[in-house]
GROMACS .gro file of C-alpha atoms in nm:
model
  467
    1UNK     CA    1  -0.005   0.011   0.056
    2UNK     CA    2   0.128   0.353  -0.083
    3UNK     CA    3   0.218   0.598   0.123
    4UNK     CA    4  -0.042   0.848  -0.081
    5UNK     CA    5  -0.345   0.589  -0.024
    6UNK     CA    6  -0.231   0.520   0.355
    7UNK     CA    7  -0.233   0.927   0.442
    8UNK     CA    8  -0.573   0.924   0.270
    9UNK     CA    9  -0.690   0.663   0.452
   10UNK     CA   10  -0.572   0.740   0.746
   11UNK     CA   11  -0.708   1.127   0.711
   12UNK     CA   12  -1.064   1.017   0.588
   13UNK     CA   13  -1.055   0.748   0.884
   14UNK     CA   14  -1.033   1.061   1.135
   15UNK     CA   15  -1.305   1.252   0.924
   16UNK     CA   16  -1.548   0.972   0.984
   17UNK     CA   17  -1.463   0.900   1.352
   18UNK     CA   18  -1.543   1.277   1.375
   19UNK     CA   19  -1.814   1.333   1.189
   20UNK     CA   20  -2.008   1.026   1.338
   21UNK     CA   21  -1.904   1.117   1.688
   22UNK     CA   22  -2.005   1.480   1.601
   23UNK     CA   23  -2.389   1.312   1.453
   24UNK     CA   24  -2.450   1.125   1.739
   25UNK     CA   25  -2.417   1.413   1.982
   26UNK     CA   26  -2.694   1.619   1.737
   27UNK     CA   27  -2.923   1.315   1.772
   28UNK     CA   28  -2.901   1.311   2.138
   29UNK     CA   29  -2.926   1.627   2.202
   30UNK     CA   30  -3.237   1.670   1.963
   31UNK     CA   31  -3.411   1.364   2.064
   32UNK     CA   32  -3.342   1.494   2.457
   33UNK     CA   33  -3.515   1.824   2.350
   34UNK     CA   34  -3.778   1.690   2.174
   35UNK     CA   35  -3.917   1.435   2.435
   36UNK     CA   36  -3.813   1.659   2.737
   37UNK     CA   37  -4.037   1.935   2.606
   38UNK     CA   38  -4.344   1.708   2.433
   39UNK     CA   39  -4.360   1.564   2.786
   40UNK     CA   40  -4.355   1.935   2.959
   41UNK     CA   41  -4.595   2.075   2.722
   42UNK     CA   42  -4.801   1.778   2.761
   43UNK     CA   43  -4.792   1.706   3.115
   44UNK     CA   44  -4.898   2.139   3.164
   45UNK     CA   45  -5.215   2.084   2.968
   46UNK     CA   46  -5.318   1.782   3.139
   47UNK     CA   47  -5.277   1.932   3.436
   48UNK     CA   48  -5.513   2.220   3.294
   49UNK     CA   49  -5.790   1.988   3.228
   50UNK     CA   50  -5.753   1.774   3.549
   51UNK     CA   51  -5.837   2.132   3.714
   52UNK     CA   52  -6.075   2.189   3.504
   53UNK     CA   53  -6.208   1.833   3.582
   54UNK     CA   54  -6.213   1.913   3.968
   55UNK     CA   55  -6.433   2.208   3.945
   56UNK     CA   56  -6.662   2.058   3.719
   57UNK     CA   57  -6.693   1.776   3.993
   58UNK     CA   58  -6.703   1.986   4.289
   59UNK     CA   59  -7.044   2.196   4.117
   60UNK     CA   60  -7.205   1.880   3.984
   61UNK     CA   61  -7.138   1.987   3.614
   62UNK     CA   62  -7.263   1.708   3.356
   63UNK     CA   63  -7.121   1.918   3.047
   64UNK     CA   64  -6.886   1.709   2.809
   65UNK     CA   65  -6.532   1.644   2.854
   66UNK     CA   66  -6.353   2.036   2.834
   67UNK     CA   67  -6.063   2.101   2.599
   68UNK     CA   68  -5.741   2.196   2.746
   69UNK     CA   69  -5.731   2.639   2.623
   70UNK     CA   70  -5.476   2.734   2.398
   71UNK     CA   71  -5.470   2.395   2.221
   72UNK     CA   72  -5.690   2.459   1.934
   73UNK     CA   73  -5.449   2.165   1.733
   74UNK     CA   74  -5.649   1.950   1.926
   75UNK     CA   75  -5.980   1.979   1.829
   76UNK     CA   76  -5.833   1.827   1.510
   77UNK     CA   77  -6.009   1.519   1.394
   78UNK     CA   78  -5.912   1.157   1.405
   79UNK     CA   79  -5.662   1.025   1.345
   80UNK     CA   80  -5.507   1.334   1.507
   81UNK     CA   81  -5.260   1.375   1.747
   82UNK     CA   82  -5.411   1.417   2.036
   83UNK     CA   83  -5.630   1.179   2.262
   84UNK     CA   84  -5.840   1.259   2.644
   85UNK     CA   85  -6.004   0.981   2.837
   86UNK     CA   86  -6.101   0.965   3.197
   87UNK     CA   87  -6.057   0.701   3.405
   88UNK     CA   88  -6.181   0.590   3.806
   89UNK     CA   89  -5.955   0.557   4.078
   90UNK     CA   90  -5.982   0.112   4.024
   91UNK     CA   91  -5.846   0.231   3.640
   92UNK     CA   92  -6.184   0.169   3.501
   93UNK     CA   93  -6.237   0.395   3.163
   94UNK     CA   94  -6.539   0.621   3.278
   95UNK     CA   95  -6.543   0.902   2.962
   96UNK     CA   96  -6.375   0.771   2.627
   97UNK     CA   97  -6.460   1.039   2.376
   98UNK     CA   98  -6.612   0.832   2.076
   99UNK     CA   99  -6.364   0.826   1.751
  100UNK     CA  100  -6.074   0.832   1.961
  101UNK     CA  101  -5.830   0.499   2.056
  102UNK     CA  102  -5.815   0.365   2.417
  103UNK     CA  103  -5.522   0.502   2.663
  104UNK     CA  104  -5.379   0.213   2.809
  105UNK     CA  105  -5.237   0.324   3.207
  106UNK     CA  106  -4.941   0.063   3.333
  107UNK     CA  107  -4.976  -0.063   3.715
  108UNK     CA  108  -4.702   0.185   3.794
  109UNK     CA  109  -4.895   0.440   3.678
  110UNK     CA  110  -5.222   0.357   3.832
  111UNK     CA  111  -5.001   0.343   4.167
  112UNK     CA  112  -4.896   0.675   4.112
  113UNK     CA  113  -5.155   0.868   4.036
  114UNK     CA  114  -5.414   0.692   4.318
  115UNK     CA  115  -5.071   0.892   4.555
  116UNK     CA  116  -5.154   1.167   4.392
  117UNK     CA  117  -4.886   1.197   4.094
  118UNK     CA  118  -4.883   1.279   3.766
  119UNK     CA  119  -4.702   1.016   3.544
  120UNK     CA  120  -4.634   1.002   3.179
  121UNK     CA  121  -4.527   0.724   2.993
  122UNK     CA  122  -4.482   0.607   2.615
  123UNK     CA  123  -4.710   0.350   2.509
  124UNK     CA  124  -4.848   0.241   2.164
  125UNK     CA  125  -5.216   0.269   2.082
  126UNK     CA  126  -5.266   0.089   1.713
  127UNK     CA  127  -4.973   0.074   1.596
  128UNK     CA  128  -4.930   0.436   1.673
  129UNK     CA  129  -4.652   0.542   1.921
  130UNK     CA  130  -4.802   0.810   2.184
  131UNK     CA  131  -4.680   0.988   2.466
  132UNK     CA  132  -4.967   0.970   2.784
  133UNK     CA  133  -4.977   1.180   3.062
  134UNK     CA  134  -5.192   1.062   3.369
  135UNK     CA  135  -5.300   1.345   3.604
  136UNK     CA  136  -5.555   1.295   3.924
  137UNK     CA  137  -5.812   1.423   3.988
  138UNK     CA  138  -5.879   1.546   4.349
  139UNK     CA  139  -6.194   1.656   4.543
  140UNK     CA  140  -6.199   1.666   4.953
  141UNK     CA  141  -5.851   1.518   4.962
  142UNK     CA  142  -5.937   1.191   4.763
  143UNK     CA  143  -5.855   1.142   4.387
  144UNK     CA  144  -6.161   1.095   4.249
  145UNK     CA  145  -6.100   1.095   3.879
  146UNK     CA  146  -5.762   0.983   3.661
  147UNK     CA  147  -5.702   1.241   3.391
  148UNK     CA  148  -5.514   1.106   3.060
  149UNK     CA  149  -5.412   1.276   2.766
  150UNK     CA  150  -5.217   1.143   2.534
  151UNK     CA  151  -4.968   1.352   2.243
  152UNK     CA  152  -4.897   1.185   1.917
  153UNK     CA  153  -4.493   1.101   1.858
  154UNK     CA  154  -4.535   1.003   1.497
  155UNK     CA  155  -4.451   1.294   1.370
  156UNK     CA  156  -4.135   1.372   1.626
  157UNK     CA  157  -4.027   1.049   1.504
  158UNK     CA  158  -4.082   1.073   1.171
  159UNK     CA  159  -3.864   1.436   1.220
  160UNK     CA  160  -3.583   1.253   1.448
  161UNK     CA  161  -3.609   1.013   1.181
  162UNK     CA  162  -3.518   1.253   0.857
  163UNK     CA  163  -3.245   1.441   1.093
  164UNK     CA  164  -3.069   1.102   1.150
  165UNK     CA  165  -3.058   1.016   0.801
  166UNK     CA  166  -2.983   1.355   0.665
  167UNK     CA  167  -2.681   1.332   0.967
  168UNK     CA  168  -2.574   1.001   0.796
  169UNK     CA  169  -2.606   1.113   0.397
  170UNK     CA  170  -2.392   1.449   0.473
  171UNK     CA  171  -2.122   1.249   0.697
  172UNK     CA  172  -2.121   1.004   0.336
  173UNK     CA  173  -2.093   1.253   0.107
  174UNK     CA  174  -1.887   1.477   0.329
  175UNK     CA  175  -1.626   1.178   0.384
  176UNK     CA  176  -1.632   1.092   0.006
  177UNK     CA  177  -1.531   1.446  -0.147
  178UNK     CA  178  -1.232   1.472   0.170
  179UNK     CA  179  -1.103   1.177   0.023
  180UNK     CA  180  -1.150   1.302  -0.300
  181UNK     CA  181  -0.961   1.631  -0.249
  182UNK     CA  182  -0.702   1.415   0.036
  183UNK     CA  183  -0.582   1.200  -0.232
  184UNK     CA  184  -0.501   1.470  -0.503
  185UNK     CA  185  -0.338   1.659  -0.251
  186UNK     CA  186  -0.159   1.381  -0.116
  187UNK     CA  187  -0.053   1.349  -0.464
  188UNK     CA  188   0.068   1.669  -0.503
  189UNK     CA  189   0.268   1.663  -0.196
  190UNK     CA  190   0.452   1.386  -0.314
  191UNK     CA  191   0.532   1.404  -0.651
  192UNK     CA  192   0.842   1.583  -0.595
  193UNK     CA  193   0.989   1.322  -0.362
  194UNK     CA  194   0.869   1.101  -0.655
  195UNK     CA  195   1.140   1.306  -0.877
  196UNK     CA  196   1.410   1.261  -0.577
  197UNK     CA  197   1.337   0.862  -0.526
  198UNK     CA  198   1.399   0.826  -0.904
  199UNK     CA  199   1.712   1.063  -0.959
  200UNK     CA  200   1.874   0.884  -0.636
  201UNK     CA  201   1.789   0.516  -0.821
  202UNK     CA  202   1.936   0.619  -1.136
  203UNK     CA  203   2.281   0.807  -0.946
  204UNK     CA  204   2.286   0.418  -0.707
  205UNK     CA  205   2.256   0.262  -1.098
  206UNK     CA  206   2.528   0.438  -1.256
  207UNK     CA  207   2.739   0.520  -0.964
  208UNK     CA  208   2.800   0.829  -1.054
  209UNK     CA  209   2.830   1.067  -0.723
  210UNK     CA  210   2.862   1.336  -0.922
  211UNK     CA  211   2.506   1.390  -0.980
  212UNK     CA  212   2.296   1.586  -0.745
  213UNK     CA  213   1.919   1.615  -0.676
  214UNK     CA  214   1.740   1.864  -0.741
  215UNK     CA  215   1.411   2.041  -0.639
  216UNK     CA  216   1.182   2.341  -0.708
  217UNK     CA  217   1.192   2.554  -0.442
  218UNK     CA  218   1.526   2.503  -0.201
  219UNK     CA  219   1.366   2.621   0.130
  220UNK     CA  220   1.073   2.363   0.161
  221UNK     CA  221   1.080   2.119   0.306
  222UNK     CA  222   1.135   1.889  -0.006
  223UNK     CA  223   1.459   2.130  -0.104
  224UNK     CA  224   1.544   2.083   0.228
  225UNK     CA  225   1.589   1.730   0.181
  226UNK     CA  226   1.737   1.763  -0.125
  227UNK     CA  227   2.007   1.941  -0.012
  228UNK     CA  228   2.067   1.691   0.327
  229UNK     CA  229   2.058   1.381  -0.005
  230UNK     CA  230   2.298   1.593  -0.168
  231UNK     CA  231   2.527   1.638   0.139
  232UNK     CA  232   2.511   1.236   0.140
  233UNK     CA  233   2.648   1.132  -0.198
  234UNK     CA  234   2.932   1.350  -0.041
  235UNK     CA  235   2.990   1.269   0.247
  236UNK     CA  236   2.840   0.932   0.388
  237UNK     CA  237   2.884   1.033   0.802
  238UNK     CA  238   2.722   1.350   0.674
  239UNK     CA  239   2.427   1.165   0.563
  240UNK     CA  240   2.348   0.988   0.853
  241UNK     CA  241   2.397   1.281   1.057
  242UNK     CA  242   2.122   1.498   0.816
  243UNK     CA  243   1.871   1.161   0.799
  244UNK     CA  244   1.870   1.111   1.203
  245UNK     CA  245   1.791   1.495   1.234
  246UNK     CA  246   1.495   1.464   0.996
  247UNK     CA  247   1.385   1.202   1.219
  248UNK     CA  248   1.419   1.448   1.488
  249UNK     CA  249   1.205   1.708   1.345
  250UNK     CA  250   0.932   1.421   1.300
  251UNK     CA  251   0.939   1.346   1.675
  252UNK     CA  252   0.938   1.715   1.782
  253UNK     CA  253   0.659   1.822   1.551
  254UNK     CA  254   0.450   1.548   1.733
  255UNK     CA  255   0.566   1.691   2.069
  256UNK     CA  256   0.437   2.035   1.875
  257UNK     CA  257   0.133   1.899   1.798
  258UNK     CA  258   0.071   1.761   2.177
  259UNK     CA  259   0.216   2.096   2.313
  260UNK     CA  260  -0.094   2.332   2.135
  261UNK     CA  261  -0.365   2.048   2.164
  262UNK     CA  262  -0.343   2.003   2.574
  263UNK     CA  263  -0.489   2.359   2.619
  264UNK     CA  264  -0.836   2.292   2.432
  265UNK     CA  265  -0.807   1.926   2.567
  266UNK     CA  266  -0.797   2.007   2.882
  267UNK     CA  267  -1.089   2.269   2.796
  268UNK     CA  268  -1.326   2.016   2.677
  269UNK     CA  269  -1.208   1.754   2.969
  270UNK     CA  270  -1.313   1.971   3.245
  271UNK     CA  271  -1.639   2.066   3.141
  272UNK     CA  272  -1.718   1.671   3.070
  273UNK     CA  273  -1.658   1.651   3.433
  274UNK     CA  274  -1.870   1.945   3.543
  275UNK     CA  275  -2.125   1.778   3.301
  276UNK     CA  276  -2.088   1.455   3.491
  277UNK     CA  277  -2.116   1.601   3.857
  278UNK     CA  278  -2.361   1.503   4.118
  279UNK     CA  279  -2.569   1.664   4.144
  280UNK     CA  280  -2.664   1.764   3.805
  281UNK     CA  281  -2.566   2.142   3.703
  282UNK     CA  282  -2.818   2.339   3.582
  283UNK     CA  283  -2.995   2.356   3.242
  284UNK     CA  284  -2.858   2.686   3.223
  285UNK     CA  285  -2.516   2.593   3.330
  286UNK     CA  286  -2.506   2.313   3.094
  287UNK     CA  287  -2.632   2.480   2.791
  288UNK     CA  288  -2.373   2.754   2.870
  289UNK     CA  289  -2.085   2.420   2.935
  290UNK     CA  290  -2.220   2.204   2.607
  291UNK     CA  291  -2.208   2.561   2.400
  292UNK     CA  292  -1.836   2.584   2.514
  293UNK     CA  293  -1.746   2.233   2.375
  294UNK     CA  294  -1.849   2.313   2.060
  295UNK     CA  295  -1.670   2.629   2.049
  296UNK     CA  296  -1.319   2.429   2.178
  297UNK     CA  297  -1.407   2.151   1.977
  298UNK     CA  298  -1.415   2.432   1.652
  299UNK     CA  299  -1.072   2.541   1.815
  300UNK     CA  300  -0.926   2.216   1.802
  301UNK     CA  301  -0.999   2.169   1.439
  302UNK     CA  302  -0.843   2.514   1.347
  303UNK     CA  303  -0.510   2.458   1.573
  304UNK     CA  304  -0.442   2.163   1.354
  305UNK     CA  305  -0.472   2.364   1.081
  306UNK     CA  306  -0.241   2.582   1.210
  307UNK     CA  307  -0.016   2.369   1.309
  308UNK     CA  308   0.039   2.196   1.007
  309UNK     CA  309   0.077   2.517   0.824
  310UNK     CA  310   0.342   2.596   1.085
  311UNK     CA  311   0.503   2.278   0.993
  312UNK     CA  312   0.583   2.395   0.609
  313UNK     CA  313   0.751   2.669   0.529
  314UNK     CA  314   0.770   2.993   0.658
  315UNK     CA  315   0.483   3.114   0.459
  316UNK     CA  316   0.243   3.327   0.736
  317UNK     CA  317  -0.132   3.319   0.774
  318UNK     CA  318  -0.361   3.560   0.657
  319UNK     CA  319  -0.573   3.695   0.926
  320UNK     CA  320  -0.849   3.905   0.951
  321UNK     CA  321  -0.796   4.149   1.209
  322UNK     CA  322  -1.192   4.323   1.307
  323UNK     CA  323  -1.280   4.482   1.640
  324UNK     CA  324  -1.237   4.281   1.926
  325UNK     CA  325  -1.382   4.351   2.288
  326UNK     CA  326  -1.071   4.286   2.491
  327UNK     CA  327  -1.256   4.237   2.842
  328UNK     CA  328  -1.411   3.887   2.744
  329UNK     CA  329  -1.196   3.788   2.542
  330UNK     CA  330  -0.954   3.872   2.842
  331UNK     CA  331  -1.153   3.689   3.114
  332UNK     CA  332  -1.239   3.366   2.897
  333UNK     CA  333  -0.875   3.336   2.823
  334UNK     CA  334  -0.800   3.337   3.252
  335UNK     CA  335  -1.134   3.138   3.287
  336UNK     CA  336  -0.969   2.839   3.027
  337UNK     CA  337  -0.607   2.889   3.176
  338UNK     CA  338  -0.761   2.787   3.525
  339UNK     CA  339  -0.899   2.425   3.418
  340UNK     CA  340  -0.527   2.359   3.306
  341UNK     CA  341  -0.412   2.382   3.685
  342UNK     CA  342  -0.707   2.465   3.933
  343UNK     CA  343  -0.426   2.471   4.175
  344UNK     CA  344  -0.255   2.780   4.084
  345UNK     CA  345  -0.365   3.134   4.162
  346UNK     CA  346  -0.386   3.286   3.819
  347UNK     CA  347  -0.526   3.698   3.849
  348UNK     CA  348  -0.730   3.873   3.573
  349UNK     CA  349  -0.674   4.271   3.677
  350UNK     CA  350  -1.025   4.445   3.573
  351UNK     CA  351  -0.925   4.507   3.185
  352UNK     CA  352  -1.050   4.859   3.022
  353UNK     CA  353  -1.341   4.862   2.824
  354UNK     CA  354  -1.146   4.887   2.504
  355UNK     CA  355  -1.128   4.667   2.179
  356UNK     CA  356  -0.808   4.601   1.966
  357UNK     CA  357  -0.768   4.606   1.593
  358UNK     CA  358  -0.761   4.175   1.603
  359UNK     CA  359  -0.824   3.817   1.479
  360UNK     CA  360  -1.034   3.735   1.805
  361UNK     CA  361  -0.929   3.355   1.784
  362UNK     CA  362  -0.561   3.444   1.689
  363UNK     CA  363  -0.519   3.690   1.990
  364UNK     CA  364  -0.680   3.439   2.232
  365UNK     CA  365  -0.424   3.165   2.101
  366UNK     CA  366  -0.188   3.362   2.216
  367UNK     CA  367  -0.267   3.455   2.572
  368UNK     CA  368  -0.307   3.130   2.611
  369UNK     CA  369   0.001   2.979   2.514
  370UNK     CA  370   0.185   3.249   2.721
  371UNK     CA  371  -0.090   3.172   3.015
  372UNK     CA  372   0.052   2.730   2.942
  373UNK     CA  373   0.403   2.888   2.891
  374UNK     CA  374   0.397   3.048   3.240
  375UNK     CA  375   0.227   2.755   3.420
  376UNK     CA  376   0.446   2.495   3.245
  377UNK     CA  377   0.764   2.753   3.370
  378UNK     CA  378   0.719   2.919   3.709
  379UNK     CA  379   0.523   2.792   4.038
  380UNK     CA  380   0.400   3.152   4.151
  381UNK     CA  381   0.112   3.322   4.091
  382UNK     CA  382   0.035   3.465   3.769
  383UNK     CA  383  -0.145   3.767   3.661
  384UNK     CA  384  -0.352   3.937   3.353
  385UNK     CA  385  -0.363   4.262   3.293
  386UNK     CA  386  -0.391   4.535   3.014
  387UNK     CA  387  -0.336   4.910   2.978
  388UNK     CA  388  -0.399   5.165   2.723
  389UNK     CA  389  -0.054   5.323   2.521
  390UNK     CA  390  -0.174   5.601   2.330
  391UNK     CA  391  -0.342   5.437   1.987
  392UNK     CA  392  -0.220   5.089   2.107
  393UNK     CA  393  -0.371   4.824   2.395
  394UNK     CA  394  -0.062   4.634   2.566
  395UNK     CA  395  -0.171   4.305   2.685
  396UNK     CA  396   0.065   4.156   2.969
  397UNK     CA  397   0.105   3.772   3.111
  398UNK     CA  398   0.344   3.833   3.466
  399UNK     CA  399   0.429   3.556   3.624
  400UNK     CA  400   0.691   3.501   3.982
  401UNK     CA  401   0.902   3.241   3.869
  402UNK     CA  402   1.311   3.213   3.837
  403UNK     CA  403   1.316   3.487   3.515
  404UNK     CA  404   1.493   3.420   3.197
  405UNK     CA  405   1.861   3.513   3.137
  406UNK     CA  406   1.937   3.789   2.954
  407UNK     CA  407   2.161   3.627   2.700
  408UNK     CA  408   1.917   3.370   2.621
  409UNK     CA  409   1.585   3.577   2.574
  410UNK     CA  410   1.659   3.690   2.225
  411UNK     CA  411   1.629   3.321   2.156
  412UNK     CA  412   1.327   3.219   2.307
  413UNK     CA  413   1.121   3.330   1.998
  414UNK     CA  414   1.335   3.098   1.800
  415UNK     CA  415   1.104   2.811   1.628
  416UNK     CA  416   1.183   2.482   1.848
  417UNK     CA  417   1.389   2.601   2.131
  418UNK     CA  418   1.370   2.521   2.400
  419UNK     CA  419   1.498   2.617   2.799
  420UNK     CA  420   1.504   2.279   2.980
  421UNK     CA  421   1.435   2.299   3.328
  422UNK     CA  422   1.510   2.003   3.573
  423UNK     CA  423   1.203   2.048   3.813
  424UNK     CA  424   0.971   2.093   3.480
  425UNK     CA  425   0.862   1.921   3.158
  426UNK     CA  426   1.004   2.013   2.877
  427UNK     CA  427   0.744   2.150   2.602
  428UNK     CA  428   0.736   2.185   2.232
  429UNK     CA  429   0.960   2.452   2.195
  430UNK     CA  430   0.728   2.590   1.907
  431UNK     CA  431   0.466   2.793   2.158
  432UNK     CA  432   0.593   3.105   2.188
  433UNK     CA  433   0.707   3.076   1.786
  434UNK     CA  434   0.355   3.048   1.729
  435UNK     CA  435   0.248   3.361   1.909
  436UNK     CA  436   0.478   3.549   1.791
  437UNK     CA  437   0.368   3.461   1.451
  438UNK     CA  438   0.039   3.557   1.510
  439UNK     CA  439   0.114   3.867   1.693
  440UNK     CA  440   0.327   4.034   1.374
  441UNK     CA  441   0.047   3.888   1.160
  442UNK     CA  442  -0.190   4.143   1.306
  443UNK     CA  443   0.040   4.409   1.316
  444UNK     CA  444   0.153   4.403   1.663
  445UNK     CA  445   0.479   4.355   1.889
  446UNK     CA  446   0.545   4.072   2.135
  447UNK     CA  447   0.853   4.129   2.418
  448UNK     CA  448   0.956   3.960   2.744
  449UNK     CA  449   1.091   4.126   2.987
  450UNK     CA  450   1.302   3.950   3.283
  451UNK     CA  451   1.532   3.927   3.509
  452UNK     CA  452   1.675   3.627   3.752
  453UNK     CA  453   1.523   3.583   4.044
  454UNK     CA  454   1.239   3.842   3.982
  455UNK     CA  455   1.002   3.672   3.724
  456UNK     CA  456   0.950   3.755   3.370
  457UNK     CA  457   0.683   3.950   3.238
  458UNK     CA  458   0.519   3.896   2.842
  459UNK     CA  459   0.402   4.187   2.641
  460UNK     CA  460   0.146   4.195   2.383
  461UNK     CA  461   0.111   4.522   2.208
  462UNK     CA  462  -0.232   4.556   1.939
  463UNK     CA  463  -0.290   4.824   1.766
  464UNK     CA  464  -0.642   5.019   1.952
  465UNK     CA  465  -0.960   5.008   1.767
  466UNK     CA  466  -1.161   5.319   1.704
  467UNK     CA  467  -1.511   5.408   1.912
   0.00000   0.00000   0.00000
């Protein structure tokens, strides 16, 4: 199996798993939301009907069983979506409107209603699914009747079935398109490598070590490979060193991705733990957490794209500058950073109510990189602050760590540069390089001020937005 096919299959498999997980999540959320909404609405209307029936019994009114108010859709003729029925406390049907199917009531439901509690259950009536709400009619402290109100679930099931089919079809079509695009892109990327391979095979067959391999752009990864191969032809020992360096770069790139993906994955993990907490959190908090998880998932996708771009040549990513309000963004970044190290004191000073000209996602990523860098390399508290400096806004991340020696401060923004510490796990060495690239792409400036033993201050300066 060729590398091109393996890469395309691996990419497609990851995409399929992601789409399936996303589809299952959407379907599950929609199923739960639809069921709870129907049950809540039906229970409310059944309670209204029970109160009306209670009033009739108290006043000796023998009028027909009333419909709940504000529900004109209930008056649709059979086969309609709504059925009503009245039972005695022993479960015998006393009022069964003509033209409607008979609604069942389980033993558990009968016991619950006889004890004065509401009961909702799903059942199949005449080959049609129904959601049935049973309510007690209490007169003088005793259950006199049981009112049942049922809503057909056929429309809801058809909707959910259509949603399920659409998600599967959309996932399949997306996967096929992605497979084709991935196959073409893999071929374009591997084409120069095939050319180098043919040249190298020809050199080996002819024993002509004076020949060299060539590539279109000597500055990209393929050009570097050609340079390395040419050096190998000149000296065998140098060749082995270059190959080892290339393998080391591959391992370094994997470490880079782990470093940059840790922040959003930790945020997602923290949100999942909140959702699993007992007792459960409120519905409002749950909705907010789910929205945050969806946003973090999108951030992961964009982050992987950015890392793959940085792994190629030194081409800069085009960023969209817009007016970004600073206070909510800084507060969000601080909240996400606290999830990385809950025991760490991370303080967010009051932020001036100003806006900056920046890319919101890129600025958020820069601040998270700086906070993560402070968490990894220091043990003390961390403080985030912002101030207005003329036509610019300066955001600072201050720590009380061991500081950075002056002689290595110019190098910390270099790609893959790592400052090892015995008591801390080394990072990928790419975070500050990415931060500098993103800040400069937003017409900004990033700098560091540090003193050994007194901590460090990283500052990000961006143009202030008008208004």
